[in-house]
GROMACS .gro file of N, CA and C in nm:
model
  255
    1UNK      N    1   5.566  15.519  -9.248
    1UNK     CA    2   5.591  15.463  -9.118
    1UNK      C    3   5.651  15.569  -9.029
    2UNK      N    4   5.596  15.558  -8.918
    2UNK     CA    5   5.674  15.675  -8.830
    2UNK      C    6   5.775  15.631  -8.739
    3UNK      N    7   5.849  15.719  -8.687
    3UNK     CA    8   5.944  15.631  -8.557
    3UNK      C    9   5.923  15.563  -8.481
    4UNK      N   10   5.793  15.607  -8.372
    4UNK     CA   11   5.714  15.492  -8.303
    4UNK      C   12   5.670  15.393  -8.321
    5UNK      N   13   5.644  15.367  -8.458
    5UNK     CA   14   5.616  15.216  -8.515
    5UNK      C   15   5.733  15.122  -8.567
    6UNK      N   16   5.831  15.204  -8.591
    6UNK     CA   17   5.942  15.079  -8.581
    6UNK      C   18   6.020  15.096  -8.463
    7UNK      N   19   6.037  15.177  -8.408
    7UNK     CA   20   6.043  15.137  -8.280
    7UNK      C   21   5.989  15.030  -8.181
    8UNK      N   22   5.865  15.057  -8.187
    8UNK     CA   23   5.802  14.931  -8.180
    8UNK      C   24   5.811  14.775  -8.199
    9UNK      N   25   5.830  14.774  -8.338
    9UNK     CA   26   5.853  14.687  -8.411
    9UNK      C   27   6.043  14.602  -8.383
   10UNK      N   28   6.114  14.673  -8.354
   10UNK     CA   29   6.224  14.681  -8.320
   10UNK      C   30   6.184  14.563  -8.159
   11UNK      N   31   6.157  14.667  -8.062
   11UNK     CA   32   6.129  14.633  -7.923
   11UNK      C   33   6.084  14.442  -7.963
   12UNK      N   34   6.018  14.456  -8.025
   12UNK     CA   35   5.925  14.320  -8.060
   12UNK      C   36   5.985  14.213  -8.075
   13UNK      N   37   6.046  14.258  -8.167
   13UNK     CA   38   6.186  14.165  -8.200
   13UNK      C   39   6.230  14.149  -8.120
   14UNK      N   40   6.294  14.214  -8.052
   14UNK     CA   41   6.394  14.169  -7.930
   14UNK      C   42   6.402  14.090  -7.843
   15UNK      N   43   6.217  14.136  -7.819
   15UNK     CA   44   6.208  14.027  -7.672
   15UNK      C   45   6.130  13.869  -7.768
   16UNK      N   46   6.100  13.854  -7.842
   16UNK     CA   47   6.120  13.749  -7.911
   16UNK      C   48   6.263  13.728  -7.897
   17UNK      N   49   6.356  13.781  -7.988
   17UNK     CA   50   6.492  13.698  -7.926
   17UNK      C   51   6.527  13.654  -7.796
   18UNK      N   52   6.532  13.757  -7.713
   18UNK     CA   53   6.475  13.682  -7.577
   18UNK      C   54   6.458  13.634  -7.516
   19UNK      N   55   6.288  13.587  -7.536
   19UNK     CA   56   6.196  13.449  -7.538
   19UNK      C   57   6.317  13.338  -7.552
   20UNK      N   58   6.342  13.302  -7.717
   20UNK     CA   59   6.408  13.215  -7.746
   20UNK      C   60   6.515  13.192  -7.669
   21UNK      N   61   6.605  13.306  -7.655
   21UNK     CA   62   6.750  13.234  -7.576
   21UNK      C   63   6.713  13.203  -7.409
   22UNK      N   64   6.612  13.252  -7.342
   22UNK     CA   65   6.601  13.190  -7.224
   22UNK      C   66   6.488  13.076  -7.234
   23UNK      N   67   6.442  13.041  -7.321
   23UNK     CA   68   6.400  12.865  -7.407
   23UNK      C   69   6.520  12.804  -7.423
   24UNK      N   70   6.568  12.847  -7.479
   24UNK     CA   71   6.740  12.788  -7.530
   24UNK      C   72   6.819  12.762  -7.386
   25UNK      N   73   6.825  12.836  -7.338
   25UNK     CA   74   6.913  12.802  -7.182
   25UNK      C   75   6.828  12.729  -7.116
   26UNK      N   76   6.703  12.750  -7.055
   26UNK     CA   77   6.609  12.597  -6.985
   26UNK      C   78   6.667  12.533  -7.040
   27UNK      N   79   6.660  12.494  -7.146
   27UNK     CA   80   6.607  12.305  -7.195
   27UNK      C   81   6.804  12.292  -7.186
   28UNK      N   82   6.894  12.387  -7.241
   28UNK     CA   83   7.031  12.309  -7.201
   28UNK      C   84   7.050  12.290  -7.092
   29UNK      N   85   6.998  12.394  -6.963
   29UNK     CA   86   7.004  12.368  -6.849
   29UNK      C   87   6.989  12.236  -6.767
   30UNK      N   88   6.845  12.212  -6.844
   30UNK     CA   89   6.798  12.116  -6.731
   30UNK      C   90   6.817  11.937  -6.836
   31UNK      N   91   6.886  11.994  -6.939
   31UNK     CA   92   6.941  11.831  -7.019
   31UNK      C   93   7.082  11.817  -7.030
   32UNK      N   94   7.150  11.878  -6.979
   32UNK     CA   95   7.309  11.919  -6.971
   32UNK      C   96   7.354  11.815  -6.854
   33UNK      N   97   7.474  11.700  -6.907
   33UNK     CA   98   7.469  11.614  -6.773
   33UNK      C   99   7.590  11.671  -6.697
   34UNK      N  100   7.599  11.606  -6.619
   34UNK     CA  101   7.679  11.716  -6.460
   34UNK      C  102   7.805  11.638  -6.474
   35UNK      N  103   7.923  11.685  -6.507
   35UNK     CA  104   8.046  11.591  -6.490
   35UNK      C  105   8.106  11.656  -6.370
   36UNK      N  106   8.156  11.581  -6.358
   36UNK     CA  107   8.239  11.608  -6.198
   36UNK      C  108   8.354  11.694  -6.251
   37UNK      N  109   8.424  11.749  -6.180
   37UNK     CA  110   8.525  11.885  -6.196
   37UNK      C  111   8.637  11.776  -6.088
   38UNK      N  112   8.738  11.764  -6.175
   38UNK     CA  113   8.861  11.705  -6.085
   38UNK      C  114   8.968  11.797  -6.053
   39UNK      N  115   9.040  11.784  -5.943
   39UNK     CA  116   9.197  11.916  -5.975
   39UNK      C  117   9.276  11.819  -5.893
   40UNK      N  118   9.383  11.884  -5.965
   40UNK     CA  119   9.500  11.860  -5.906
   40UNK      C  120   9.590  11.884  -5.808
   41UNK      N  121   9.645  11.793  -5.724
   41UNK     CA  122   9.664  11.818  -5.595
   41UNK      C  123   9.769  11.941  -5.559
   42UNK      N  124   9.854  11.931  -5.721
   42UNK     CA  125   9.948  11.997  -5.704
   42UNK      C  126   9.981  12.164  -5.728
   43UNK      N  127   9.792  12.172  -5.735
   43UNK     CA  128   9.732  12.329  -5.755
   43UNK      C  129   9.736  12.391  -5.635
   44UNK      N  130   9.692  12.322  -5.532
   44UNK     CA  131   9.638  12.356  -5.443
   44UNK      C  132   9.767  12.410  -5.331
   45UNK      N  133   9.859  12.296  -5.312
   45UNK     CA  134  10.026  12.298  -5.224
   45UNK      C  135  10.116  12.249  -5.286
   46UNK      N  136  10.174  12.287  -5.299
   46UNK     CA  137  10.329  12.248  -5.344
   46UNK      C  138  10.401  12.222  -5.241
   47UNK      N  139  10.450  12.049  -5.275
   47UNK     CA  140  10.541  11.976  -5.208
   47UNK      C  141  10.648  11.854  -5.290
   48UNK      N  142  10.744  11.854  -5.196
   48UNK     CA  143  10.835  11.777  -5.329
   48UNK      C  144  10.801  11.630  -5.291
   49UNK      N  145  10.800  11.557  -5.418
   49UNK     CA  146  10.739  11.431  -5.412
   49UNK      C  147  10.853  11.357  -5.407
   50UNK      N  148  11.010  11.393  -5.398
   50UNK     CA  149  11.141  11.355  -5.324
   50UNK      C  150  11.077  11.290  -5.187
   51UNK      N  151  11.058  11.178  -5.155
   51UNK     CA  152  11.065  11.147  -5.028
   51UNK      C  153  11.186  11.086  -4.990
   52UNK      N  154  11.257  11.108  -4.894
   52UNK     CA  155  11.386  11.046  -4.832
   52UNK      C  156  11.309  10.902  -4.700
   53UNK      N  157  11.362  10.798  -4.730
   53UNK     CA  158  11.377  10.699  -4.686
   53UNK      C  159  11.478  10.668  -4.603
   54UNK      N  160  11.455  10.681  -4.488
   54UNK     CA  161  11.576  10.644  -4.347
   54UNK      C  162  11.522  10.547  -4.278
   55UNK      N  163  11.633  10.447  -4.267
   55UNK     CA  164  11.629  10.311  -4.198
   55UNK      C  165  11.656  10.313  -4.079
   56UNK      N  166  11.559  10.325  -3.954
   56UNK     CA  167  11.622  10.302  -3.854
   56UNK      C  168  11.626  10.186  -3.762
   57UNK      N  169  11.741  10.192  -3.672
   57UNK     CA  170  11.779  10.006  -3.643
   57UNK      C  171  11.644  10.007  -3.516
   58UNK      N  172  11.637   9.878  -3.485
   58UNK     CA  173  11.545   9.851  -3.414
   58UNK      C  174  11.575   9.905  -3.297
   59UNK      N  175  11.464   9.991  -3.214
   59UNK     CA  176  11.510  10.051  -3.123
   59UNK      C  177  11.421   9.972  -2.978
   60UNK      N  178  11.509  10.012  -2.831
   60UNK     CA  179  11.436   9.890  -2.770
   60UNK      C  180  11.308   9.962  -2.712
   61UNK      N  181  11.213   9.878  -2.680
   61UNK     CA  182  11.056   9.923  -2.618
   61UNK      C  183  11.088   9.952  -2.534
   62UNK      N  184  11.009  10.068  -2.494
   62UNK     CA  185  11.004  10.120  -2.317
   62UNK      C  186  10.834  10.157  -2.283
   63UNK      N  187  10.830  10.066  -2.216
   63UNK     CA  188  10.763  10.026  -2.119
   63UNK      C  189  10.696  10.135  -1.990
   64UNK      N  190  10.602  10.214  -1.996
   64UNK     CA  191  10.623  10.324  -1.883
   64UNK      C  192  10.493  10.237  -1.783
   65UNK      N  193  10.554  10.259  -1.675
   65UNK     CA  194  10.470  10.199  -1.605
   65UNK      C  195  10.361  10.285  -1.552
   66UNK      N  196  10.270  10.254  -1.482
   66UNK     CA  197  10.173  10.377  -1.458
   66UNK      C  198  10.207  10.421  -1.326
   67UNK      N  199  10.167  10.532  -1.316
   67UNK     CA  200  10.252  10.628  -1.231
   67UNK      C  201  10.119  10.577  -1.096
   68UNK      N  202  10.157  10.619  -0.965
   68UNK     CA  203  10.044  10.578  -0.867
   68UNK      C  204   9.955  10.728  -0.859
   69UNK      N  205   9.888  10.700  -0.842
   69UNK     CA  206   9.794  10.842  -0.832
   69UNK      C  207   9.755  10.850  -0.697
   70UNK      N  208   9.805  11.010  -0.688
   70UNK     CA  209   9.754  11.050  -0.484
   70UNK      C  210   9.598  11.077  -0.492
   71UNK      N  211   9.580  11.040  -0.402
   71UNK     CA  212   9.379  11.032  -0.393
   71UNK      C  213   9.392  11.186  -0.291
   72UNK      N  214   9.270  11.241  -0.326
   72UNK     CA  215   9.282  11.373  -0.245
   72UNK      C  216   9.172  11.313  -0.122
   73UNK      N  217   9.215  11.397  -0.016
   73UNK     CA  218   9.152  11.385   0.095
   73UNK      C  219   9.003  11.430   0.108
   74UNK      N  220   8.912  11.319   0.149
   74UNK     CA  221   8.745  11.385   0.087
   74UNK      C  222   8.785  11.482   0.214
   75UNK      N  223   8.652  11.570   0.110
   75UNK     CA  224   8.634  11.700   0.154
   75UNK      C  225   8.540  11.727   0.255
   76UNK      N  226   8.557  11.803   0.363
   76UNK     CA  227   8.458  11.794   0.472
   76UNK      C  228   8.318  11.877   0.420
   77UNK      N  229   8.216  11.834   0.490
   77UNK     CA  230   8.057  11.854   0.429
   77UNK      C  231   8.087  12.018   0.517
   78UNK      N  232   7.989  12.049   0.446
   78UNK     CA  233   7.987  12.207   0.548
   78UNK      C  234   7.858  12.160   0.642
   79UNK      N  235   7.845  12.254   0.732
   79UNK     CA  236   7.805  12.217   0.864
   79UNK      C  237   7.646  12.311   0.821
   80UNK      N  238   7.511  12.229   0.854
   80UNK     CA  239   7.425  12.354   0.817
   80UNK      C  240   7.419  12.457   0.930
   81UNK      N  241   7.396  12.554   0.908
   81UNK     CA  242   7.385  12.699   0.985
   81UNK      C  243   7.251  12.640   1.080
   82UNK      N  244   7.286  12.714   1.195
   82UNK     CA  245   7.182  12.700   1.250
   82UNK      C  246   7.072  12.809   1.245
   83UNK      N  247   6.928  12.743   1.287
   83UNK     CA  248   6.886  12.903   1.266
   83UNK      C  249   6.825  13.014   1.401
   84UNK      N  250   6.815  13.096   1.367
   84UNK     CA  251   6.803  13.153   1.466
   84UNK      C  252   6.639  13.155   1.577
   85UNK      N  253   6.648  13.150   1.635
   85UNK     CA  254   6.533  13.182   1.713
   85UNK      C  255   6.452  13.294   1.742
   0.00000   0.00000   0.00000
């Protein structure tokens, strides 16, 4: 046997292996079911889950009344140019 023939022979093999593992990845690929990926909130920001609770007394309504609105003065038309003769 010479070098070139197991060399050869070598190469052969290989891509047979190959073959198989990208056979092997399709079929897990496309039969593999999809779970959802959850995280946690507390990955993302950190905040203290201490909330302070303050009671405050009833405070009284205020009422804003609406303000009057100034109307602007219509605007004069422009005058057309006359034309010349």
């Amino acid at each position: 046997m010479t070098f070139k023939k197991i060399c050869k022979i070598i190469a052969v093999i290989a891509a047979l292996c190959a073959l198989a593992a990208a056979a092997y990845y399709a079929v897990k690929k496309l039969t593999d079911k999809d779970e959802p990926e959850y995280f946690d909130d507390n990955d993302f920001f950190e905040c203290d889950n201490d909330l302070e609770i303050v009671e405050v007394e009833d405070e009284p309504e205020v009422i804003e009344e609406p303000k009057e609105e100034k109307k602007a003065a219509p605007k004069k038309k422009a005058t057309p140019k006359k034309k010349a003769e």
